[in-house]
């Protein structure tokens, strides 16, 4: 089961580990607008389903990651073969695989009690693999998958420039997922359609609220 690629923070840091205004990846400046979503403070979760196998596989950020037992129970109840199979397009090859990437969040995970009193999964990305190729889905498809599975997806905050992202995160944004009860952990931003750099890495960025606080976290 494929692991989720590491997302670099948007900005370089100074000797105090405070973010500067220097882009870590200058190529990001070539994109005028970004689709910005809330970054939820939780534990990274993968849910994978291969059409031919017909079984659900659940994992954390890595294959060795430990997941709360009650979150594991929730995941196997929320994602069944019967719910996942209709997500494949008609005529999809037997070896086709869909992997859902999201955050396990809620009470007992990080400081998630302010989000909700129990544990749940919120979707932020979808990868479809077929015929030896891997296709990251755009935000419209992620939203559609979430609706068909009757699960939450991370809120889309808007279409912002890099300057707007930096200014708004620096000022602090109330969490949409937490209904304003806590500050947003940060944001993740993607291009309208998946774009890749010369190394084959997807253009995607994150910026955390605490990145503007001095001192290493």
JSON list of C-alpha atoms in Angstrom, two decimals:
[
{"chain": "A", "resi": 1, "resn": "UNK", "atom": "CA", "xyz": [0.00, 0.00, 0.00]},
{"chain": "A", "resi": 2, "resn": "UNK", "atom": "CA", "xyz": [1.52, 3.29, -1.14]},
{"chain": "A", "resi": 3, "resn": "UNK", "atom": "CA", "xyz": [2.56, 5.81, 1.52]},
{"chain": "A", "resi": 4, "resn": "UNK", "atom": "CA", "xyz": [1.47, 9.44, 1.24]},
{"chain": "A", "resi": 5, "resn": "UNK", "atom": "CA", "xyz": [4.24, 11.70, -0.09]},
{"chain": "A", "resi": 6, "resn": "UNK", "atom": "CA", "xyz": [5.80, 14.13, 2.36]},
{"chain": "A", "resi": 7, "resn": "UNK", "atom": "CA", "xyz": [4.56, 17.70, 1.87]},
{"chain": "A", "resi": 8, "resn": "UNK", "atom": "CA", "xyz": [7.20, 20.40, 2.25]},
{"chain": "A", "resi": 9, "resn": "UNK", "atom": "CA", "xyz": [6.38, 23.53, 4.16]},
{"chain": "A", "resi": 10, "resn": "UNK", "atom": "CA", "xyz": [5.96, 26.58, 1.95]},
{"chain": "A", "resi": 11, "resn": "UNK", "atom": "CA", "xyz": [8.74, 28.71, 3.42]},
{"chain": "A", "resi": 12, "resn": "UNK", "atom": "CA", "xyz": [12.39, 28.50, 4.45]},
{"chain": "A", "resi": 13, "resn": "UNK", "atom": "CA", "xyz": [13.29, 28.97, 8.13]},
{"chain": "A", "resi": 14, "resn": "UNK", "atom": "CA", "xyz": [15.80, 31.20, 9.89]},
{"chain": "A", "resi": 15, "resn": "UNK", "atom": "CA", "xyz": [18.24, 30.27, 12.68]},
{"chain": "A", "resi": 16, "resn": "UNK", "atom": "CA", "xyz": [15.40, 30.52, 15.25]},
{"chain": "A", "resi": 17, "resn": "UNK", "atom": "CA", "xyz": [13.38, 28.05, 13.18]},
{"chain": "A", "resi": 18, "resn": "UNK", "atom": "CA", "xyz": [10.87, 30.78, 12.40]},
{"chain": "A", "resi": 19, "resn": "UNK", "atom": "CA", "xyz": [9.61, 30.81, 8.83]},
{"chain": "A", "resi": 20, "resn": "UNK", "atom": "CA", "xyz": [10.92, 33.52, 6.53]},
{"chain": "A", "resi": 21, "resn": "UNK", "atom": "CA", "xyz": [9.33, 34.97, 3.39]},
{"chain": "A", "resi": 22, "resn": "UNK", "atom": "CA", "xyz": [11.62, 32.88, 1.14]},
{"chain": "A", "resi": 23, "resn": "UNK", "atom": "CA", "xyz": [9.92, 30.08, -0.76]},
{"chain": "A", "resi": 24, "resn": "UNK", "atom": "CA", "xyz": [11.37, 26.62, -0.16]},
{"chain": "A", "resi": 25, "resn": "UNK", "atom": "CA", "xyz": [10.48, 25.66, -3.73]},
{"chain": "A", "resi": 26, "resn": "UNK", "atom": "CA", "xyz": [10.68, 28.75, -6.00]},
{"chain": "A", "resi": 27, "resn": "UNK", "atom": "CA", "xyz": [8.65, 26.99, -8.71]},
{"chain": "A", "resi": 28, "resn": "UNK", "atom": "CA", "xyz": [5.56, 27.45, -6.53]},
{"chain": "A", "resi": 29, "resn": "UNK", "atom": "CA", "xyz": [5.59, 31.17, -7.41]},
{"chain": "A", "resi": 30, "resn": "UNK", "atom": "CA", "xyz": [4.66, 30.23, -10.99]},
{"chain": "A", "resi": 31, "resn": "UNK", "atom": "CA", "xyz": [1.15, 29.33, -9.81]},
{"chain": "A", "resi": 32, "resn": "UNK", "atom": "CA", "xyz": [-1.05, 32.40, -9.28]},
{"chain": "A", "resi": 33, "resn": "UNK", "atom": "CA", "xyz": [-3.88, 30.72, -7.36]},
{"chain": "A", "resi": 34, "resn": "UNK", "atom": "CA", "xyz": [-4.05, 27.64, -5.12]},
{"chain": "A", "resi": 35, "resn": "UNK", "atom": "CA", "xyz": [-6.98, 25.56, -3.88]},
{"chain": "A", "resi": 36, "resn": "UNK", "atom": "CA", "xyz": [-6.57, 25.84, -0.11]},
{"chain": "A", "resi": 37, "resn": "UNK", "atom": "CA", "xyz": [-7.92, 23.33, 2.40]},
{"chain": "A", "resi": 38, "resn": "UNK", "atom": "CA", "xyz": [-7.84, 23.07, 6.18]},
{"chain": "A", "resi": 39, "resn": "UNK", "atom": "CA", "xyz": [-5.03, 20.99, 7.67]},
{"chain": "A", "resi": 40, "resn": "UNK", "atom": "CA", "xyz": [-6.55, 18.84, 10.43]},
{"chain": "A", "resi": 41, "resn": "UNK", "atom": "CA", "xyz": [-4.48, 17.89, 13.48]},
{"chain": "A", "resi": 42, "resn": "UNK", "atom": "CA", "xyz": [-4.73, 14.10, 13.60]},
{"chain": "A", "resi": 43, "resn": "UNK", "atom": "CA", "xyz": [-2.99, 10.92, 12.53]},
{"chain": "A", "resi": 44, "resn": "UNK", "atom": "CA", "xyz": [-2.38, 10.06, 8.89]},
{"chain": "A", "resi": 45, "resn": "UNK", "atom": "CA", "xyz": [-4.55, 7.18, 7.67]},
{"chain": "A", "resi": 46, "resn": "UNK", "atom": "CA", "xyz": [-4.64, 5.14, 4.44]},
{"chain": "A", "resi": 47, "resn": "UNK", "atom": "CA", "xyz": [-7.60, 3.05, 3.34]},
{"chain": "A", "resi": 48, "resn": "UNK", "atom": "CA", "xyz": [-6.94, 0.92, 0.27]},
{"chain": "A", "resi": 49, "resn": "UNK", "atom": "CA", "xyz": [-9.17, -1.34, -1.82]},
{"chain": "A", "resi": 50, "resn": "UNK", "atom": "CA", "xyz": [-8.14, -3.42, -4.83]},
{"chain": "A", "resi": 51, "resn": "UNK", "atom": "CA", "xyz": [-11.01, -4.52, -7.01]},
{"chain": "A", "resi": 52, "resn": "UNK", "atom": "CA", "xyz": [-9.73, -8.06, -7.61]},
{"chain": "A", "resi": 53, "resn": "UNK", "atom": "CA", "xyz": [-8.77, -8.76, -3.97]},
{"chain": "A", "resi": 54, "resn": "UNK", "atom": "CA", "xyz": [-12.05, -7.41, -2.64]},
{"chain": "A", "resi": 55, "resn": "UNK", "atom": "CA", "xyz": [-10.57, -6.67, 0.81]},
{"chain": "A", "resi": 56, "resn": "UNK", "atom": "CA", "xyz": [-10.04, -3.43, 2.69]},
{"chain": "A", "resi": 57, "resn": "UNK", "atom": "CA", "xyz": [-6.54, -2.57, 3.93]},
{"chain": "A", "resi": 58, "resn": "UNK", "atom": "CA", "xyz": [-5.99, 0.08, 6.59]},
{"chain": "A", "resi": 59, "resn": "UNK", "atom": "CA", "xyz": [-2.68, 1.67, 7.51]},
{"chain": "A", "resi": 60, "resn": "UNK", "atom": "CA", "xyz": [-1.09, 4.71, 9.10]},
{"chain": "A", "resi": 61, "resn": "UNK", "atom": "CA", "xyz": [1.51, 7.03, 7.62]},
{"chain": "A", "resi": 62, "resn": "UNK", "atom": "CA", "xyz": [3.93, 4.09, 7.36]},
{"chain": "A", "resi": 63, "resn": "UNK", "atom": "CA", "xyz": [3.43, 0.34, 7.43]},
{"chain": "A", "resi": 64, "resn": "UNK", "atom": "CA", "xyz": [4.75, 0.24, 11.01]},
{"chain": "A", "resi": 65, "resn": "UNK", "atom": "CA", "xyz": [2.53, 3.03, 12.34]},
{"chain": "A", "resi": 66, "resn": "UNK", "atom": "CA", "xyz": [0.33, 2.23, 15.33]},
{"chain": "A", "resi": 67, "resn": "UNK", "atom": "CA", "xyz": [-3.37, 3.13, 15.11]},
{"chain": "A", "resi": 68, "resn": "UNK", "atom": "CA", "xyz": [-5.82, 3.45, 18.00]},
{"chain": "A", "resi": 69, "resn": "UNK", "atom": "CA", "xyz": [-7.90, 0.26, 18.27]},
{"chain": "A", "resi": 70, "resn": "UNK", "atom": "CA", "xyz": [-11.21, 2.13, 18.33]},
{"chain": "A", "resi": 71, "resn": "UNK", "atom": "CA", "xyz": [-10.18, 4.10, 15.22]},
{"chain": "A", "resi": 72, "resn": "UNK", "atom": "CA", "xyz": [-9.36, 0.83, 13.44]},
{"chain": "A", "resi": 73, "resn": "UNK", "atom": "CA", "xyz": [-12.83, -0.50, 14.31]},
{"chain": "A", "resi": 74, "resn": "UNK", "atom": "CA", "xyz": [-14.42, 2.67, 12.99]},
{"chain": "A", "resi": 75, "resn": "UNK", "atom": "CA", "xyz": [-12.46, 2.46, 9.72]},
{"chain": "A", "resi": 76, "resn": "UNK", "atom": "CA", "xyz": [-13.49, -1.13, 8.98]},
{"chain": "A", "resi": 77, "resn": "UNK", "atom": "CA", "xyz": [-17.11, -0.24, 9.70]},
{"chain": "A", "resi": 78, "resn": "UNK", "atom": "CA", "xyz": [-17.01, 2.94, 7.59]},
{"chain": "A", "resi": 79, "resn": "UNK", "atom": "CA", "xyz": [-15.19, 1.42, 4.59]},
{"chain": "A", "resi": 80, "resn": "UNK", "atom": "CA", "xyz": [-16.50, -1.92, 3.39]},
{"chain": "A", "resi": 81, "resn": "UNK", "atom": "CA", "xyz": [-16.04, -3.66, 0.02]},
{"chain": "A", "resi": 82, "resn": "UNK", "atom": "CA", "xyz": [-19.72, -2.98, -0.68]},
{"chain": "A", "resi": 83, "resn": "UNK", "atom": "CA", "xyz": [-19.16, 0.77, -0.25]},
{"chain": "A", "resi": 84, "resn": "UNK", "atom": "CA", "xyz": [-15.84, 0.93, -2.09]},
{"chain": "A", "resi": 85, "resn": "UNK", "atom": "CA", "xyz": [-16.66, -1.17, -5.17]},
{"chain": "A", "resi": 86, "resn": "UNK", "atom": "CA", "xyz": [-19.06, 1.39, -6.76]},
{"chain": "A", "resi": 87, "resn": "UNK", "atom": "CA", "xyz": [-16.22, 3.95, -6.77]},
{"chain": "A", "resi": 88, "resn": "UNK", "atom": "CA", "xyz": [-14.54, 2.15, -9.68]},
{"chain": "A", "resi": 89, "resn": "UNK", "atom": "CA", "xyz": [-15.51, 3.22, -13.16]},
{"chain": "A", "resi": 90, "resn": "UNK", "atom": "CA", "xyz": [-17.34, 0.74, -15.34]},
{"chain": "A", "resi": 91, "resn": "UNK", "atom": "CA", "xyz": [-14.92, -1.70, -16.93]},
{"chain": "A", "resi": 92, "resn": "UNK", "atom": "CA", "xyz": [-12.08, -0.96, -14.52]},
{"chain": "A", "resi": 93, "resn": "UNK", "atom": "CA", "xyz": [-9.33, -3.60, -14.64]},
{"chain": "A", "resi": 94, "resn": "UNK", "atom": "CA", "xyz": [-9.39, -6.21, -11.86]},
{"chain": "A", "resi": 95, "resn": "UNK", "atom": "CA", "xyz": [-6.03, -4.99, -10.51]},
{"chain": "A", "resi": 96, "resn": "UNK", "atom": "CA", "xyz": [-7.27, -1.40, -10.18]},
{"chain": "A", "resi": 97, "resn": "UNK", "atom": "CA", "xyz": [-6.80, 0.06, -6.71]},
{"chain": "A", "resi": 98, "resn": "UNK", "atom": "CA", "xyz": [-8.28, 3.06, -4.91]},
{"chain": "A", "resi": 99, "resn": "UNK", "atom": "CA", "xyz": [-6.49, 4.48, -1.88]},
{"chain": "A", "resi": 100, "resn": "UNK", "atom": "CA", "xyz": [-8.11, 7.06, 0.34]},
{"chain": "A", "resi": 101, "resn": "UNK", "atom": "CA", "xyz": [-5.80, 9.34, 2.31]},
{"chain": "A", "resi": 102, "resn": "UNK", "atom": "CA", "xyz": [-7.09, 11.23, 5.31]},
{"chain": "A", "resi": 103, "resn": "UNK", "atom": "CA", "xyz": [-6.71, 12.08, 8.97]},
{"chain": "A", "resi": 104, "resn": "UNK", "atom": "CA", "xyz": [-7.94, 10.02, 11.85]},
{"chain": "A", "resi": 105, "resn": "UNK", "atom": "CA", "xyz": [-9.05, 12.72, 14.27]},
{"chain": "A", "resi": 106, "resn": "UNK", "atom": "CA", "xyz": [-11.12, 13.39, 17.35]},
{"chain": "A", "resi": 107, "resn": "UNK", "atom": "CA", "xyz": [-10.90, 12.72, 21.07]},
{"chain": "A", "resi": 108, "resn": "UNK", "atom": "CA", "xyz": [-7.71, 10.88, 22.07]},
{"chain": "A", "resi": 109, "resn": "UNK", "atom": "CA", "xyz": [-5.78, 11.84, 18.91]},
{"chain": "A", "resi": 110, "resn": "UNK", "atom": "CA", "xyz": [-3.44, 14.80, 19.39]},
{"chain": "A", "resi": 111, "resn": "UNK", "atom": "CA", "xyz": [-5.70, 17.53, 20.85]},
{"chain": "A", "resi": 112, "resn": "UNK", "atom": "CA", "xyz": [-8.65, 16.36, 18.82]},
{"chain": "A", "resi": 113, "resn": "UNK", "atom": "CA", "xyz": [-11.25, 16.49, 21.57]},
{"chain": "A", "resi": 114, "resn": "UNK", "atom": "CA", "xyz": [-12.01, 20.03, 20.46]},
{"chain": "A", "resi": 115, "resn": "UNK", "atom": "CA", "xyz": [-12.92, 18.69, 17.01]},
{"chain": "A", "resi": 116, "resn": "UNK", "atom": "CA", "xyz": [-15.35, 15.99, 18.19]},
{"chain": "A", "resi": 117, "resn": "UNK", "atom": "CA", "xyz": [-15.95, 13.67, 21.19]},
{"chain": "A", "resi": 118, "resn": "UNK", "atom": "CA", "xyz": [-15.23, 10.45, 19.25]},
{"chain": "A", "resi": 119, "resn": "UNK", "atom": "CA", "xyz": [-12.80, 9.28, 16.56]},
{"chain": "A", "resi": 120, "resn": "UNK", "atom": "CA", "xyz": [-13.47, 9.53, 12.84]},
{"chain": "A", "resi": 121, "resn": "UNK", "atom": "CA", "xyz": [-11.83, 9.89, 9.43]},
{"chain": "A", "resi": 122, "resn": "UNK", "atom": "CA", "xyz": [-11.71, 12.97, 7.25]},
{"chain": "A", "resi": 123, "resn": "UNK", "atom": "CA", "xyz": [-10.64, 12.62, 3.60]},
{"chain": "A", "resi": 124, "resn": "UNK", "atom": "CA", "xyz": [-8.02, 14.87, 1.98]},
{"chain": "A", "resi": 125, "resn": "UNK", "atom": "CA", "xyz": [-6.75, 12.96, -1.07]},
{"chain": "A", "resi": 126, "resn": "UNK", "atom": "CA", "xyz": [-7.48, 10.02, -3.39]},
{"chain": "A", "resi": 127, "resn": "UNK", "atom": "CA", "xyz": [-5.12, 7.97, -5.53]},
{"chain": "A", "resi": 128, "resn": "UNK", "atom": "CA", "xyz": [-6.40, 5.65, -8.28]},
{"chain": "A", "resi": 129, "resn": "UNK", "atom": "CA", "xyz": [-3.95, 3.07, -9.66]},
{"chain": "A", "resi": 130, "resn": "UNK", "atom": "CA", "xyz": [-4.66, 1.16, -12.86]},
{"chain": "A", "resi": 131, "resn": "UNK", "atom": "CA", "xyz": [-2.64, -0.47, -15.63]},
{"chain": "A", "resi": 132, "resn": "UNK", "atom": "CA", "xyz": [0.63, 0.42, -13.95]},
{"chain": "A", "resi": 133, "resn": "UNK", "atom": "CA", "xyz": [-0.22, 4.12, -13.69]},
{"chain": "A", "resi": 134, "resn": "UNK", "atom": "CA", "xyz": [-1.14, 6.23, -10.65]},
{"chain": "A", "resi": 135, "resn": "UNK", "atom": "CA", "xyz": [-3.62, 9.11, -10.87]},
{"chain": "A", "resi": 136, "resn": "UNK", "atom": "CA", "xyz": [-4.09, 11.71, -8.13]},
{"chain": "A", "resi": 137, "resn": "UNK", "atom": "CA", "xyz": [-7.67, 12.93, -8.23]},
{"chain": "A", "resi": 138, "resn": "UNK", "atom": "CA", "xyz": [-8.59, 16.61, -8.38]},
{"chain": "A", "resi": 139, "resn": "UNK", "atom": "CA", "xyz": [-10.61, 18.31, -5.64]},
{"chain": "A", "resi": 140, "resn": "UNK", "atom": "CA", "xyz": [-13.92, 17.79, -7.43]},
{"chain": "A", "resi": 141, "resn": "UNK", "atom": "CA", "xyz": [-13.29, 14.04, -7.50]},
{"chain": "A", "resi": 142, "resn": "UNK", "atom": "CA", "xyz": [-12.21, 14.00, -3.84]},
{"chain": "A", "resi": 143, "resn": "UNK", "atom": "CA", "xyz": [-15.44, 15.78, -2.94]},
{"chain": "A", "resi": 144, "resn": "UNK", "atom": "CA", "xyz": [-17.45, 13.31, -5.04]},
{"chain": "A", "resi": 145, "resn": "UNK", "atom": "CA", "xyz": [-15.79, 10.29, -3.39]},
{"chain": "A", "resi": 146, "resn": "UNK", "atom": "CA", "xyz": [-16.51, 11.70, 0.06]},
{"chain": "A", "resi": 147, "resn": "UNK", "atom": "CA", "xyz": [-20.16, 12.29, -0.83]},
{"chain": "A", "resi": 148, "resn": "UNK", "atom": "CA", "xyz": [-20.59, 8.77, -2.22]},
{"chain": "A", "resi": 149, "resn": "UNK", "atom": "CA", "xyz": [-18.99, 7.24, 0.87]},
{"chain": "A", "resi": 150, "resn": "UNK", "atom": "CA", "xyz": [-20.97, 9.57, 3.17]},
{"chain": "A", "resi": 151, "resn": "UNK", "atom": "CA", "xyz": [-17.83, 10.78, 4.94]},
{"chain": "A", "resi": 152, "resn": "UNK", "atom": "CA", "xyz": [-16.33, 14.21, 5.58]},
{"chain": "A", "resi": 153, "resn": "UNK", "atom": "CA", "xyz": [-13.65, 15.75, 3.43]},
{"chain": "A", "resi": 154, "resn": "UNK", "atom": "CA", "xyz": [-11.32, 18.53, 4.57]},
{"chain": "A", "resi": 155, "resn": "UNK", "atom": "CA", "xyz": [-13.01, 21.90, 3.99]},
{"chain": "A", "resi": 156, "resn": "UNK", "atom": "CA", "xyz": [-12.00, 23.92, 0.94]},
{"chain": "A", "resi": 157, "resn": "UNK", "atom": "CA", "xyz": [-11.28, 27.45, 2.21]},
{"chain": "A", "resi": 158, "resn": "UNK", "atom": "CA", "xyz": [-11.00, 29.10, -1.17]},
{"chain": "A", "resi": 159, "resn": "UNK", "atom": "CA", "xyz": [-8.69, 29.89, -4.05]},
{"chain": "A", "resi": 160, "resn": "UNK", "atom": "CA", "xyz": [-5.83, 31.98, -2.68]},
{"chain": "A", "resi": 161, "resn": "UNK", "atom": "CA", "xyz": [-2.52, 33.40, -3.87]},
{"chain": "A", "resi": 162, "resn": "UNK", "atom": "CA", "xyz": [0.69, 32.56, -2.01]},
{"chain": "A", "resi": 163, "resn": "UNK", "atom": "CA", "xyz": [0.59, 36.02, -0.43]},
{"chain": "A", "resi": 164, "resn": "UNK", "atom": "CA", "xyz": [-2.94, 35.44, 0.84]},
{"chain": "A", "resi": 165, "resn": "UNK", "atom": "CA", "xyz": [-1.95, 32.03, 2.23]},
{"chain": "A", "resi": 166, "resn": "UNK", "atom": "CA", "xyz": [0.96, 33.53, 4.19]},
{"chain": "A", "resi": 167, "resn": "UNK", "atom": "CA", "xyz": [-1.01, 36.51, 5.47]},
{"chain": "A", "resi": 168, "resn": "UNK", "atom": "CA", "xyz": [-4.05, 34.53, 6.59]},
{"chain": "A", "resi": 169, "resn": "UNK", "atom": "CA", "xyz": [-2.09, 31.76, 8.28]},
{"chain": "A", "resi": 170, "resn": "UNK", "atom": "CA", "xyz": [0.10, 34.34, 10.03]},
{"chain": "A", "resi": 171, "resn": "UNK", "atom": "CA", "xyz": [-3.02, 36.08, 11.39]},
{"chain": "A", "resi": 172, "resn": "UNK", "atom": "CA", "xyz": [-4.63, 32.78, 12.45]},
{"chain": "A", "resi": 173, "resn": "UNK", "atom": "CA", "xyz": [-7.77, 31.14, 11.10]},
{"chain": "A", "resi": 174, "resn": "UNK", "atom": "CA", "xyz": [-10.54, 29.49, 13.19]},
{"chain": "A", "resi": 175, "resn": "UNK", "atom": "CA", "xyz": [-10.92, 25.79, 12.43]},
{"chain": "A", "resi": 176, "resn": "UNK", "atom": "CA", "xyz": [-13.89, 24.99, 10.21]},
{"chain": "A", "resi": 177, "resn": "UNK", "atom": "CA", "xyz": [-13.79, 21.32, 11.24]},
{"chain": "A", "resi": 178, "resn": "UNK", "atom": "CA", "xyz": [-13.72, 22.39, 14.89]},
{"chain": "A", "resi": 179, "resn": "UNK", "atom": "CA", "xyz": [-16.62, 24.83, 14.35]},
{"chain": "A", "resi": 180, "resn": "UNK", "atom": "CA", "xyz": [-14.41, 27.71, 15.48]},
{"chain": "A", "resi": 181, "resn": "UNK", "atom": "CA", "xyz": [-13.65, 26.14, 18.88]},
{"chain": "A", "resi": 182, "resn": "UNK", "atom": "CA", "xyz": [-9.91, 26.06, 18.16]},
{"chain": "A", "resi": 183, "resn": "UNK", "atom": "CA", "xyz": [-7.46, 27.70, 15.75]},
{"chain": "A", "resi": 184, "resn": "UNK", "atom": "CA", "xyz": [-6.79, 25.93, 12.49]},
{"chain": "A", "resi": 185, "resn": "UNK", "atom": "CA", "xyz": [-3.61, 23.84, 12.57]},
{"chain": "A", "resi": 186, "resn": "UNK", "atom": "CA", "xyz": [-2.73, 25.24, 9.18]},
{"chain": "A", "resi": 187, "resn": "UNK", "atom": "CA", "xyz": [-3.51, 24.83, 5.51]},
{"chain": "A", "resi": 188, "resn": "UNK", "atom": "CA", "xyz": [-2.62, 22.55, 2.61]},
{"chain": "A", "resi": 189, "resn": "UNK", "atom": "CA", "xyz": [-2.80, 23.92, -0.93]},
{"chain": "A", "resi": 190, "resn": "UNK", "atom": "CA", "xyz": [-2.89, 22.20, -4.32]},
{"chain": "A", "resi": 191, "resn": "UNK", "atom": "CA", "xyz": [-3.21, 23.23, -7.94]},
{"chain": "A", "resi": 192, "resn": "UNK", "atom": "CA", "xyz": [-6.62, 23.04, -9.57]},
{"chain": "A", "resi": 193, "resn": "UNK", "atom": "CA", "xyz": [-5.47, 19.94, -11.44]},
{"chain": "A", "resi": 194, "resn": "UNK", "atom": "CA", "xyz": [-2.48, 17.87, -10.28]},
{"chain": "A", "resi": 195, "resn": "UNK", "atom": "CA", "xyz": [0.76, 19.35, -11.65]},
{"chain": "A", "resi": 196, "resn": "UNK", "atom": "CA", "xyz": [4.29, 17.96, -11.23]},
{"chain": "A", "resi": 197, "resn": "UNK", "atom": "CA", "xyz": [7.82, 19.38, -11.14]},
{"chain": "A", "resi": 198, "resn": "UNK", "atom": "CA", "xyz": [10.83, 18.05, -13.07]},
{"chain": "A", "resi": 199, "resn": "UNK", "atom": "CA", "xyz": [11.44, 15.43, -10.34]},
{"chain": "A", "resi": 200, "resn": "UNK", "atom": "CA", "xyz": [7.94, 14.08, -10.80]},
{"chain": "A", "resi": 201, "resn": "UNK", "atom": "CA", "xyz": [6.78, 15.49, -7.46]},
{"chain": "A", "resi": 202, "resn": "UNK", "atom": "CA", "xyz": [3.31, 16.96, -7.23]},
{"chain": "A", "resi": 203, "resn": "UNK", "atom": "CA", "xyz": [3.07, 20.68, -6.63]},
{"chain": "A", "resi": 204, "resn": "UNK", "atom": "CA", "xyz": [1.50, 20.80, -3.19]},
{"chain": "A", "resi": 205, "resn": "UNK", "atom": "CA", "xyz": [2.36, 22.83, -0.09]},
{"chain": "A", "resi": 206, "resn": "UNK", "atom": "CA", "xyz": [1.52, 23.24, 3.56]},
{"chain": "A", "resi": 207, "resn": "UNK", "atom": "CA", "xyz": [1.84, 26.04, 6.08]},
{"chain": "A", "resi": 208, "resn": "UNK", "atom": "CA", "xyz": [1.12, 25.64, 9.77]},
{"chain": "A", "resi": 209, "resn": "UNK", "atom": "CA", "xyz": [-0.02, 28.35, 12.16]},
{"chain": "A", "resi": 210, "resn": "UNK", "atom": "CA", "xyz": [2.78, 27.42, 14.55]},
{"chain": "A", "resi": 211, "resn": "UNK", "atom": "CA", "xyz": [5.35, 27.93, 11.78]},
{"chain": "A", "resi": 212, "resn": "UNK", "atom": "CA", "xyz": [5.17, 31.63, 12.67]},
{"chain": "A", "resi": 213, "resn": "UNK", "atom": "CA", "xyz": [6.09, 30.95, 16.29]},
{"chain": "A", "resi": 214, "resn": "UNK", "atom": "CA", "xyz": [9.77, 31.18, 17.18]},
{"chain": "A", "resi": 215, "resn": "UNK", "atom": "CA", "xyz": [11.54, 28.03, 18.34]},
{"chain": "A", "resi": 216, "resn": "UNK", "atom": "CA", "xyz": [11.57, 24.52, 16.98]},
{"chain": "A", "resi": 217, "resn": "UNK", "atom": "CA", "xyz": [8.39, 22.46, 17.49]}
]
